[in-house]
Short mmCIF file of N, CA and C in Angstrom, two decimals:
data_model
loop_
_atom_site.label_atom_id
_atom_site.label_comp_id
_atom_site.label_asym_id
_atom_site.label_seq_id
_atom_site.Cartn_x
_atom_site.Cartn_y
_atom_site.Cartn_z
N MET I 216 0.84 -1.18 0.00
CA MET I 216 0.00 0.00 0.00
C MET I 216 0.89 1.24 0.00
N THR I 217 0.52 2.22 -0.80
CA THR I 217 1.27 3.47 -0.91
C THR I 217 1.17 4.24 0.39
N GLU I 218 2.28 4.81 0.83
CA GLU I 218 2.25 5.63 2.02
C GLU I 218 1.93 7.06 1.62
N VAL I 219 0.95 7.66 2.29
CA VAL I 219 0.56 9.03 2.02
C VAL I 219 1.04 9.89 3.18
N LEU I 220 1.83 10.90 2.85
CA LEU I 220 2.36 11.79 3.88
C LEU I 220 1.49 13.02 3.97
N THR I 221 0.84 13.17 5.10
CA THR I 221 -0.08 14.29 5.26
C THR I 221 0.37 15.27 6.32
N GLN I 222 1.43 14.95 7.03
CA GLN I 222 1.88 15.84 8.09
C GLN I 222 2.45 17.12 7.49
N GLN I 223 2.46 18.15 8.30
CA GLN I 223 3.01 19.43 7.87
C GLN I 223 4.50 19.32 7.70
N ALA I 224 5.04 20.19 6.85
CA ALA I 224 6.49 20.25 6.69
C ALA I 224 7.10 20.70 8.02
N PRO I 225 8.35 20.38 8.27
CA PRO I 225 8.99 20.83 9.51
C PRO I 225 8.86 22.34 9.67
N SER I 226 8.63 22.79 10.90
CA SER I 226 8.43 24.22 11.11
C SER I 226 9.69 25.02 10.80
N GLU I 227 10.83 24.40 10.99
CA GLU I 227 12.08 25.08 10.68
C GLU I 227 12.45 24.74 9.24
N SER I 228 12.31 25.69 8.34
CA SER I 228 12.59 25.44 6.93
C SER I 228 14.07 25.21 6.72
N LEU I 229 14.40 24.31 5.79
CA LEU I 229 15.79 24.07 5.46
C LEU I 229 16.40 25.25 4.70
N GLY I 230 15.55 25.99 4.01
CA GLY I 230 16.09 27.05 3.16
C GLY I 230 17.02 26.46 2.13
N LEU I 231 17.84 27.25 1.54
CA LEU I 231 18.78 26.74 0.55
C LEU I 231 20.16 26.55 1.12
N ALA I 232 20.38 26.97 2.35
CA ALA I 232 21.68 26.80 2.99
C ALA I 232 21.54 25.69 4.03
N LEU I 233 21.48 24.47 3.56
CA LEU I 233 21.30 23.32 4.45
C LEU I 233 22.53 23.17 5.33
N ASP I 234 22.31 23.13 6.62
CA ASP I 234 23.39 22.91 7.57
C ASP I 234 23.57 21.40 7.71
N ARG I 235 24.61 20.86 7.08
CA ARG I 235 24.81 19.41 7.07
C ARG I 235 25.10 18.85 8.46
N ALA I 236 25.62 19.66 9.34
CA ALA I 236 25.91 19.18 10.70
C ALA I 236 24.63 19.09 11.53
N HIS I 237 23.66 19.96 11.28
CA HIS I 237 22.43 19.98 12.05
C HIS I 237 21.22 20.17 11.13
N PRO I 238 20.96 19.21 10.25
CA PRO I 238 19.83 19.37 9.34
C PRO I 238 18.50 19.30 10.10
N SER I 239 17.49 19.92 9.55
CA SER I 239 16.16 19.86 10.13
C SER I 239 15.61 18.45 10.03
N LYS I 240 14.49 18.24 10.66
CA LYS I 240 13.85 16.93 10.64
C LYS I 240 13.47 16.55 9.21
N PRO I 241 13.83 15.34 8.79
CA PRO I 241 13.48 14.91 7.43
C PRO I 241 11.97 14.75 7.24
N MET I 242 11.53 14.96 6.03
CA MET I 242 10.14 14.66 5.68
C MET I 242 9.96 13.15 5.61
N ILE I 243 10.96 12.46 5.01
CA ILE I 243 10.95 10.99 4.92
C ILE I 243 12.36 10.53 5.29
N THR I 244 12.46 9.65 6.25
CA THR I 244 13.77 9.20 6.71
C THR I 244 14.34 8.11 5.80
N ALA I 245 15.63 7.90 5.90
CA ALA I 245 16.30 6.85 5.14
C ALA I 245 15.71 5.48 5.47
N ALA I 246 15.37 5.26 6.72
CA ALA I 246 14.77 3.98 7.13
C ALA I 246 13.40 3.78 6.49
N GLN I 247 12.58 4.83 6.45
CA GLN I 247 11.27 4.74 5.79
C GLN I 247 11.44 4.44 4.30
N ILE I 248 12.38 5.11 3.68
CA ILE I 248 12.64 4.89 2.25
C ILE I 248 13.07 3.45 2.01
N ALA I 249 14.01 2.97 2.80
CA ALA I 249 14.52 1.60 2.62
C ALA I 249 13.41 0.56 2.75
N ARG I 250 12.54 0.72 3.76
CA ARG I 250 11.43 -0.22 3.95
C ARG I 250 10.49 -0.18 2.74
N ARG I 251 10.16 1.02 2.29
CA ARG I 251 9.21 1.16 1.18
C ARG I 251 9.80 0.61 -0.12
N VAL I 252 11.08 0.87 -0.39
CA VAL I 252 11.70 0.39 -1.62
C VAL I 252 11.75 -1.14 -1.63
N ARG I 253 12.01 -1.75 -0.48
CA ARG I 253 11.99 -3.23 -0.42
C ARG I 253 10.60 -3.77 -0.77
N ARG I 254 9.56 -3.12 -0.23
CA ARG I 254 8.19 -3.54 -0.55
C ARG I 254 7.89 -3.36 -2.04
N LEU I 255 8.33 -2.24 -2.59
CA LEU I 255 8.12 -2.02 -4.03
C LEU I 255 8.84 -3.08 -4.85
N GLY I 256 10.04 -3.45 -4.43
CA GLY I 256 10.79 -4.49 -5.13
C GLY I 256 10.04 -5.82 -5.13
N ARG I 257 9.43 -6.15 -4.01
CA ARG I 257 8.64 -7.39 -3.95
C ARG I 257 7.43 -7.30 -4.89
N GLN I 258 6.76 -6.13 -4.90
CA GLN I 258 5.59 -5.95 -5.77
C GLN I 258 5.98 -6.06 -7.24
N VAL I 259 7.05 -5.37 -7.63
CA VAL I 259 7.51 -5.41 -9.02
C VAL I 259 7.87 -6.85 -9.40
N SER I 260 8.58 -7.54 -8.53
CA SER I 260 8.97 -8.92 -8.80
C SER I 260 7.76 -9.83 -9.00
N GLU I 261 6.72 -9.62 -8.21
CA GLU I 261 5.50 -10.42 -8.35
C GLU I 261 4.80 -10.14 -9.67
N VAL I 262 4.68 -8.87 -10.04
CA VAL I 262 3.99 -8.50 -11.27
C VAL I 262 4.70 -9.06 -12.49
N TYR I 263 6.03 -9.04 -12.47
CA TYR I 263 6.80 -9.48 -13.64
C TYR I 263 7.36 -10.89 -13.50
N ALA I 264 6.88 -11.67 -12.57
CA ALA I 264 7.44 -13.00 -12.30
C ALA I 264 7.37 -13.94 -13.50
N ASP I 265 6.38 -13.80 -14.35
CA ASP I 265 6.17 -14.76 -15.43
C ASP I 265 6.63 -14.28 -16.82
N ILE I 266 7.35 -13.18 -16.91
CA ILE I 266 7.78 -12.72 -18.24
C ILE I 266 8.96 -13.57 -18.72
N ASP I 267 9.09 -13.69 -20.05
CA ASP I 267 10.10 -14.58 -20.65
C ASP I 267 11.48 -13.96 -20.75
N THR I 268 11.57 -12.66 -20.77
CA THR I 268 12.86 -11.97 -20.89
C THR I 268 13.07 -11.11 -19.65
N PRO I 269 14.30 -10.71 -19.37
CA PRO I 269 14.52 -9.84 -18.22
C PRO I 269 13.73 -8.52 -18.34
N LEU I 270 13.27 -8.04 -17.23
CA LEU I 270 12.61 -6.75 -17.17
C LEU I 270 13.61 -5.67 -17.58
N VAL I 271 13.16 -4.66 -18.32
CA VAL I 271 14.02 -3.53 -18.67
C VAL I 271 13.61 -2.34 -17.80
N MET I 272 14.48 -1.97 -16.89
CA MET I 272 14.25 -0.79 -16.07
C MET I 272 14.84 0.41 -16.81
N VAL I 273 13.98 1.36 -17.19
CA VAL I 273 14.43 2.57 -17.85
C VAL I 273 14.42 3.68 -16.80
N VAL I 274 15.62 4.08 -16.41
CA VAL I 274 15.80 5.04 -15.32
C VAL I 274 15.85 6.45 -15.90
N ILE I 275 15.04 7.34 -15.33
CA ILE I 275 15.01 8.73 -15.78
C ILE I 275 16.05 9.50 -14.98
N LEU I 276 17.11 9.90 -15.68
CA LEU I 276 18.25 10.58 -15.06
C LEU I 276 17.93 12.05 -14.80
N LYS I 277 18.56 12.60 -13.83
CA LYS I 277 19.54 12.06 -12.93
C LYS I 277 18.90 11.65 -11.60
N GLY I 278 17.79 12.26 -11.28
CA GLY I 278 17.20 12.10 -9.96
C GLY I 278 16.85 10.70 -9.54
N ALA I 279 16.48 9.84 -10.47
CA ALA I 279 16.00 8.50 -10.12
C ALA I 279 17.12 7.49 -9.92
N THR I 280 18.39 7.88 -10.07
CA THR I 280 19.48 6.90 -10.01
C THR I 280 19.59 6.21 -8.65
N VAL I 281 19.45 6.94 -7.58
CA VAL I 281 19.58 6.35 -6.24
C VAL I 281 18.42 5.39 -5.99
N PHE I 282 17.22 5.84 -6.28
CA PHE I 282 16.03 5.00 -6.13
C PHE I 282 16.14 3.75 -7.00
N ALA I 283 16.55 3.92 -8.26
CA ALA I 283 16.65 2.79 -9.18
C ALA I 283 17.67 1.76 -8.70
N ALA I 284 18.80 2.22 -8.17
CA ALA I 284 19.82 1.29 -7.68
C ALA I 284 19.28 0.45 -6.52
N ASP I 285 18.59 1.10 -5.59
CA ASP I 285 18.03 0.36 -4.46
C ASP I 285 16.88 -0.55 -4.91
N LEU I 286 16.06 -0.08 -5.84
CA LEU I 286 14.96 -0.90 -6.34
C LEU I 286 15.51 -2.12 -7.07
N LEU I 287 16.51 -1.93 -7.90
CA LEU I 287 17.13 -3.04 -8.63
C LEU I 287 17.64 -4.11 -7.66
N ARG I 288 18.31 -3.70 -6.60
CA ARG I 288 18.85 -4.66 -5.63
C ARG I 288 17.75 -5.37 -4.84
N SER I 289 16.55 -4.82 -4.82
CA SER I 289 15.46 -5.45 -4.07
C SER I 289 14.65 -6.42 -4.92
N LEU I 290 14.95 -6.51 -6.22
CA LEU I 290 14.20 -7.41 -7.09
C LEU I 290 14.66 -8.86 -6.92
N SER I 291 13.73 -9.78 -7.16
CA SER I 291 14.07 -11.21 -7.15
C SER I 291 13.94 -11.79 -8.56
N ILE I 292 13.89 -10.93 -9.57
CA ILE I 292 13.78 -11.33 -10.97
C ILE I 292 14.93 -10.70 -11.75
N PRO I 293 15.29 -11.25 -12.91
CA PRO I 293 16.34 -10.63 -13.72
C PRO I 293 15.87 -9.29 -14.28
N ALA I 294 16.79 -8.34 -14.34
CA ALA I 294 16.45 -7.02 -14.88
C ALA I 294 17.68 -6.40 -15.54
N GLU I 295 17.42 -5.61 -16.57
CA GLU I 295 18.45 -4.84 -17.26
C GLU I 295 18.21 -3.36 -16.98
N LEU I 296 19.26 -2.57 -17.13
CA LEU I 296 19.14 -1.12 -16.93
C LEU I 296 19.36 -0.38 -18.24
N GLU I 297 18.50 0.58 -18.50
CA GLU I 297 18.66 1.55 -19.58
C GLU I 297 18.39 2.91 -18.97
N PHE I 298 18.76 3.96 -19.68
CA PHE I 298 18.65 5.30 -19.12
C PHE I 298 18.07 6.29 -20.12
N VAL I 299 17.33 7.24 -19.59
CA VAL I 299 16.82 8.38 -20.35
C VAL I 299 17.19 9.61 -19.54
N ARG I 300 17.76 10.60 -20.20
CA ARG I 300 18.08 11.85 -19.49
C ARG I 300 17.05 12.88 -19.90
N ALA I 301 16.30 13.34 -18.91
CA ALA I 301 15.23 14.29 -19.17
C ALA I 301 15.25 15.37 -18.09
N SER I 302 14.84 16.57 -18.47
CA SER I 302 14.80 17.66 -17.50
C SER I 302 13.74 18.66 -17.89
N SER I 303 13.05 19.18 -16.86
CA SER I 303 12.11 20.28 -17.09
C SER I 303 12.23 21.32 -15.98
N TYR I 304 13.22 21.17 -15.09
CA TYR I 304 13.36 22.07 -13.95
C TYR I 304 14.43 23.13 -14.10
N GLY I 305 15.57 22.78 -14.67
CA GLY I 305 16.67 23.75 -14.69
C GLY I 305 17.13 23.99 -13.27
N ALA I 306 17.31 25.25 -12.89
CA ALA I 306 17.80 25.59 -11.55
C ALA I 306 16.68 26.04 -10.63
N GLY I 307 15.43 25.92 -11.03
CA GLY I 307 14.32 26.41 -10.22
C GLY I 307 13.67 25.33 -9.39
N THR I 308 12.56 25.71 -8.73
CA THR I 308 11.81 24.77 -7.91
C THR I 308 10.46 24.43 -8.54
N ALA I 309 10.22 24.92 -9.75
CA ALA I 309 9.00 24.60 -10.47
C ALA I 309 9.36 24.20 -11.89
N SER I 310 8.59 23.27 -12.43
CA SER I 310 8.83 22.81 -13.79
C SER I 310 8.64 23.95 -14.77
N SER I 311 9.52 24.02 -15.76
CA SER I 311 9.40 25.04 -16.80
C SER I 311 8.30 24.68 -17.79
N GLY I 312 7.87 23.42 -17.78
CA GLY I 312 6.88 22.94 -18.74
C GLY I 312 7.49 22.54 -20.07
N LYS I 313 8.79 22.78 -20.24
CA LYS I 313 9.48 22.41 -21.47
C LYS I 313 10.40 21.23 -21.17
N LEU I 314 10.13 20.12 -21.79
CA LEU I 314 10.90 18.91 -21.56
C LEU I 314 12.11 18.86 -22.47
N LYS I 315 13.26 18.60 -21.87
CA LYS I 315 14.49 18.41 -22.64
C LYS I 315 14.91 16.95 -22.50
N LEU I 316 14.98 16.24 -23.62
CA LEU I 316 15.47 14.87 -23.62
C LEU I 316 16.85 14.87 -24.25
N ALA I 317 17.86 14.59 -23.44
CA ALA I 317 19.24 14.64 -23.92
C ALA I 317 19.76 13.26 -24.30
N HIS I 318 19.12 12.21 -23.84
CA HIS I 318 19.61 10.85 -24.08
C HIS I 318 18.41 9.91 -24.02
N MET I 319 18.27 9.07 -25.02
CA MET I 319 17.20 8.08 -25.00
C MET I 319 17.83 6.70 -24.89
N VAL I 320 17.01 5.73 -24.58
CA VAL I 320 17.41 4.34 -24.41
C VAL I 320 18.22 3.86 -25.62
N GLU I 321 19.29 3.12 -25.35
CA GLU I 321 20.13 2.61 -26.44
C GLU I 321 19.80 1.17 -26.82
N GLY I 322 19.32 0.39 -25.87
CA GLY I 322 19.04 -1.01 -26.15
C GLY I 322 17.70 -1.21 -26.82
N PRO I 323 17.48 -2.39 -27.44
CA PRO I 323 16.21 -2.67 -28.12
C PRO I 323 15.08 -2.89 -27.11
N LEU I 324 13.92 -2.32 -27.40
CA LEU I 324 12.78 -2.46 -26.50
C LEU I 324 11.61 -3.19 -27.15
N VAL I 325 11.74 -3.56 -28.41
CA VAL I 325 10.64 -4.22 -29.12
C VAL I 325 10.30 -5.53 -28.41
N GLY I 326 9.03 -5.65 -28.04
CA GLY I 326 8.56 -6.85 -27.38
C GLY I 326 9.00 -7.02 -25.93
N ARG I 327 9.66 -6.03 -25.38
CA ARG I 327 10.18 -6.13 -24.00
C ARG I 327 9.21 -5.46 -23.02
N HIS I 328 9.28 -5.91 -21.77
CA HIS I 328 8.49 -5.31 -20.69
C HIS I 328 9.36 -4.26 -20.02
N VAL I 329 8.84 -3.04 -19.99
CA VAL I 329 9.61 -1.88 -19.52
C VAL I 329 9.00 -1.32 -18.24
N LEU I 330 9.87 -1.04 -17.29
CA LEU I 330 9.47 -0.34 -16.07
C LEU I 330 10.20 1.00 -16.06
N LEU I 331 9.46 2.09 -16.25
CA LEU I 331 10.04 3.42 -16.12
C LEU I 331 10.26 3.68 -14.63
N VAL I 332 11.42 4.21 -14.28
CA VAL I 332 11.74 4.49 -12.89
C VAL I 332 12.00 5.98 -12.75
N GLU I 333 11.16 6.65 -11.96
CA GLU I 333 11.23 8.10 -11.79
C GLU I 333 11.33 8.44 -10.31
N ASP I 334 12.04 9.53 -10.01
CA ASP I 334 12.16 9.95 -8.62
C ASP I 334 10.87 10.59 -8.11
N ILE I 335 10.31 11.51 -8.90
CA ILE I 335 9.10 12.21 -8.48
C ILE I 335 8.23 12.52 -9.69
N VAL I 336 6.94 12.29 -9.55
CA VAL I 336 5.98 12.65 -10.59
C VAL I 336 5.17 13.81 -10.05
N ASP I 337 5.29 14.96 -10.72
CA ASP I 337 4.45 16.09 -10.32
C ASP I 337 3.59 16.54 -11.50
N SER I 338 4.11 17.29 -12.45
CA SER I 338 3.28 17.72 -13.58
C SER I 338 2.83 16.53 -14.42
N GLY I 339 3.66 15.50 -14.48
CA GLY I 339 3.36 14.33 -15.29
C GLY I 339 3.84 14.45 -16.72
N LEU I 340 4.33 15.62 -17.12
CA LEU I 340 4.76 15.86 -18.49
C LEU I 340 5.94 14.97 -18.90
N THR I 341 6.94 14.86 -18.04
CA THR I 341 8.14 14.07 -18.37
C THR I 341 7.79 12.61 -18.58
N VAL I 342 7.17 11.99 -17.60
CA VAL I 342 6.89 10.55 -17.71
C VAL I 342 5.88 10.26 -18.82
N SER I 343 4.95 11.16 -19.04
CA SER I 343 3.98 10.96 -20.11
C SER I 343 4.66 10.95 -21.48
N ALA I 344 5.57 11.90 -21.70
CA ALA I 344 6.29 11.97 -22.98
C ALA I 344 7.19 10.75 -23.19
N ILE I 345 7.90 10.35 -22.15
CA ILE I 345 8.79 9.19 -22.27
C ILE I 345 7.98 7.91 -22.46
N HIS I 346 6.88 7.79 -21.74
CA HIS I 346 6.00 6.62 -21.88
C HIS I 346 5.53 6.49 -23.33
N ARG I 347 5.09 7.59 -23.93
CA ARG I 347 4.63 7.56 -25.33
C ARG I 347 5.74 7.12 -26.27
N ARG I 348 6.95 7.63 -26.07
CA ARG I 348 8.07 7.28 -26.94
C ARG I 348 8.41 5.79 -26.85
N ILE I 349 8.38 5.27 -25.63
CA ILE I 349 8.72 3.85 -25.45
C ILE I 349 7.64 2.96 -26.05
N ARG I 350 6.39 3.33 -25.91
CA ARG I 350 5.31 2.56 -26.54
C ARG I 350 5.46 2.56 -28.06
N ARG I 351 5.87 3.71 -28.63
CA ARG I 351 6.02 3.82 -30.09
C ARG I 351 7.12 2.91 -30.63
N VAL I 352 8.13 2.60 -29.83
CA VAL I 352 9.22 1.74 -30.33
C VAL I 352 8.89 0.25 -30.17
N GLY I 353 7.68 -0.07 -29.68
CA GLY I 353 7.24 -1.45 -29.69
C GLY I 353 7.40 -2.24 -28.41
N ALA I 354 7.48 -1.59 -27.27
CA ALA I 354 7.56 -2.31 -25.99
C ALA I 354 6.29 -3.11 -25.78
N ALA I 355 6.42 -4.30 -25.19
CA ALA I 355 5.26 -5.15 -24.91
C ALA I 355 4.37 -4.52 -23.85
N SER I 356 5.00 -3.90 -22.85
CA SER I 356 4.26 -3.20 -21.81
C SER I 356 5.16 -2.12 -21.22
N VAL I 357 4.52 -1.08 -20.69
CA VAL I 357 5.25 -0.01 -20.02
C VAL I 357 4.50 0.33 -18.74
N ARG I 358 5.19 0.19 -17.64
CA ARG I 358 4.64 0.57 -16.33
C ARG I 358 5.56 1.61 -15.71
N LEU I 359 5.08 2.24 -14.64
CA LEU I 359 5.82 3.32 -14.00
C LEU I 359 5.98 3.06 -12.51
N ALA I 360 7.23 3.17 -12.04
CA ALA I 360 7.53 3.15 -10.60
C ALA I 360 8.05 4.53 -10.24
N ALA I 361 7.44 5.16 -9.26
CA ALA I 361 7.87 6.49 -8.82
C ALA I 361 8.06 6.48 -7.31
N LEU I 362 9.21 6.97 -6.88
CA LEU I 362 9.43 7.06 -5.44
C LEU I 362 8.42 8.01 -4.81
N LEU I 363 8.23 9.17 -5.44
CA LEU I 363 7.33 10.19 -4.89
C LEU I 363 6.26 10.59 -5.91
N ASP I 364 5.06 10.79 -5.40
CA ASP I 364 3.96 11.31 -6.21
C ASP I 364 3.50 12.62 -5.55
N ARG I 365 3.55 13.71 -6.34
CA ARG I 365 3.10 15.02 -5.84
C ARG I 365 1.93 15.44 -6.73
N PRO I 366 0.72 14.92 -6.46
CA PRO I 366 -0.42 15.13 -7.35
C PRO I 366 -0.90 16.58 -7.43
N ALA I 367 -0.56 17.43 -6.48
CA ALA I 367 -1.02 18.82 -6.49
C ALA I 367 -0.54 19.58 -7.71
N ARG I 368 0.55 19.13 -8.33
CA ARG I 368 1.10 19.84 -9.50
C ARG I 368 0.79 19.15 -10.83
N ARG I 369 -0.08 18.14 -10.82
CA ARG I 369 -0.35 17.35 -12.01
C ARG I 369 -0.99 18.20 -13.11
N GLN I 370 -0.42 18.13 -14.31
CA GLN I 370 -0.96 18.81 -15.50
C GLN I 370 -1.55 17.82 -16.50
N VAL I 371 -1.01 16.61 -16.52
CA VAL I 371 -1.54 15.56 -17.38
C VAL I 371 -1.76 14.32 -16.53
N GLU I 372 -2.78 13.55 -16.90
CA GLU I 372 -3.08 12.34 -16.14
C GLU I 372 -1.98 11.31 -16.34
N VAL I 373 -1.51 10.74 -15.24
CA VAL I 373 -0.45 9.74 -15.25
C VAL I 373 -0.87 8.60 -14.34
N SER I 374 -0.68 7.39 -14.82
CA SER I 374 -0.96 6.22 -14.00
C SER I 374 0.36 5.70 -13.43
N ILE I 375 0.49 5.75 -12.12
CA ILE I 375 1.69 5.26 -11.45
C ILE I 375 1.37 3.87 -10.92
N ASP I 376 2.08 2.87 -11.42
CA ASP I 376 1.81 1.49 -11.05
C ASP I 376 2.42 1.10 -9.71
N PHE I 377 3.57 1.69 -9.38
CA PHE I 377 4.28 1.39 -8.13
C PHE I 377 4.70 2.72 -7.52
N THR I 378 4.02 3.12 -6.44
CA THR I 378 4.28 4.42 -5.81
C THR I 378 4.88 4.23 -4.43
N GLY I 379 5.96 4.97 -4.17
CA GLY I 379 6.57 4.93 -2.85
C GLY I 379 5.79 5.74 -1.84
N PHE I 380 5.74 7.05 -2.04
CA PHE I 380 5.08 7.96 -1.11
C PHE I 380 4.32 9.03 -1.88
N VAL I 381 3.16 9.42 -1.38
CA VAL I 381 2.43 10.57 -1.90
C VAL I 381 2.76 11.73 -0.97
N ILE I 382 3.24 12.83 -1.55
CA ILE I 382 3.68 13.96 -0.72
C ILE I 382 2.84 15.20 -1.01
N PRO I 383 2.83 16.13 -0.05
CA PRO I 383 2.13 17.41 -0.28
C PRO I 383 2.93 18.28 -1.25
N ASP I 384 2.38 19.40 -1.60
CA ASP I 384 2.98 20.30 -2.59
C ASP I 384 4.14 21.07 -1.98
N ARG I 385 5.27 20.38 -1.85
CA ARG I 385 6.50 20.99 -1.33
C ARG I 385 7.66 20.56 -2.21
N PHE I 386 8.65 21.41 -2.35
CA PHE I 386 9.85 21.06 -3.10
C PHE I 386 10.75 20.24 -2.19
N VAL I 387 11.22 19.10 -2.69
CA VAL I 387 11.98 18.19 -1.84
C VAL I 387 13.36 17.91 -2.43
N ILE I 388 14.29 17.59 -1.51
CA ILE I 388 15.67 17.26 -1.89
C ILE I 388 16.11 16.03 -1.12
N GLY I 389 17.18 15.42 -1.59
CA GLY I 389 17.76 14.26 -0.91
C GLY I 389 17.40 12.97 -1.61
N TYR I 390 18.18 11.92 -1.35
CA TYR I 390 17.97 10.59 -1.93
C TYR I 390 17.85 10.69 -3.45
N GLY I 391 18.74 11.47 -4.04
CA GLY I 391 18.78 11.62 -5.49
C GLY I 391 18.10 12.87 -6.01
N LEU I 392 17.19 13.43 -5.24
CA LEU I 392 16.49 14.64 -5.66
C LEU I 392 17.36 15.86 -5.34
N ASP I 393 17.34 16.84 -6.24
CA ASP I 393 18.27 17.95 -6.10
C ASP I 393 17.60 19.31 -6.14
N TYR I 394 18.37 20.29 -5.77
CA TYR I 394 18.07 21.70 -6.06
C TYR I 394 19.29 22.23 -6.79
N ALA I 395 19.13 22.57 -8.07
CA ALA I 395 20.23 23.09 -8.90
C ALA I 395 21.45 22.17 -8.86
N GLY I 396 21.21 20.86 -8.85
CA GLY I 396 22.29 19.88 -8.88
C GLY I 396 22.87 19.52 -7.53
N LEU I 397 22.43 20.13 -6.47
CA LEU I 397 22.97 19.89 -5.13
C LEU I 397 22.01 19.06 -4.28
N TYR I 398 22.55 18.45 -3.22
CA TYR I 398 21.81 17.74 -2.17
C TYR I 398 21.36 16.32 -2.54
N ARG I 399 21.76 15.81 -3.70
CA ARG I 399 21.36 14.45 -4.08
C ARG I 399 21.90 13.40 -3.11
N GLU I 400 23.01 13.69 -2.47
CA GLU I 400 23.70 12.72 -1.61
C GLU I 400 23.05 12.54 -0.24
N LEU I 401 22.11 13.39 0.12
CA LEU I 401 21.49 13.27 1.44
C LEU I 401 20.71 11.96 1.56
N PRO I 402 20.84 11.24 2.67
CA PRO I 402 20.17 9.93 2.78
C PRO I 402 18.67 10.04 3.03
N HIS I 403 18.22 11.16 3.56
CA HIS I 403 16.80 11.38 3.86
C HIS I 403 16.22 12.33 2.80
N ILE I 404 14.90 12.49 2.80
CA ILE I 404 14.25 13.47 1.94
C ILE I 404 13.76 14.61 2.82
N TYR I 405 14.13 15.83 2.41
CA TYR I 405 13.78 17.04 3.15
C TYR I 405 12.91 17.95 2.29
N SER I 406 12.07 18.75 2.95
CA SER I 406 11.27 19.75 2.28
C SER I 406 12.00 21.08 2.32
N LEU I 407 12.08 21.77 1.18
CA LEU I 407 12.66 23.10 1.14
C LEU I 407 11.62 24.20 1.31
N THR I 408 10.36 23.84 1.18
CA THR I 408 9.31 24.86 1.26
C THR I 408 8.28 24.53 2.30
#
């Protein structure tokens, strides 16, 4: 079952000058993330248990790399990794609405079962565009695993098959998620707003 986070953000905002020695209370702790990713790995393994070829995990760079690595290690089925580099944020905290795809999958996807792996789904524009492209190249199926779902910012309808956490409308960093390229290394997820 997807975990829905409804509590308020920490009263002490992290701001943009995160004090690494004394960070504020995380929105989602590393332990919560680890437990949820293990459960997602079991769910993914069950859904794809009967496919004839290894699952193809298409990781949306850069934010989803940490999540994808942990999810991959939690699977009990064979899986391959492919990557797509996409961006719509730049250096801001809101999507620009313009998707930039700098790198698409290199391996063959015809007749393969694909799991898109995303760090956070908010507007839905990025995953929707990538999903359409992968379907067009002949994938047998395309599903989506997202660590975070932020439905308050949704612009297009997106079906998330495997969701880690549903979060309120706050900008988050840590566990692969960044602000202007920084803070991906943090083990917990923090709210900046």
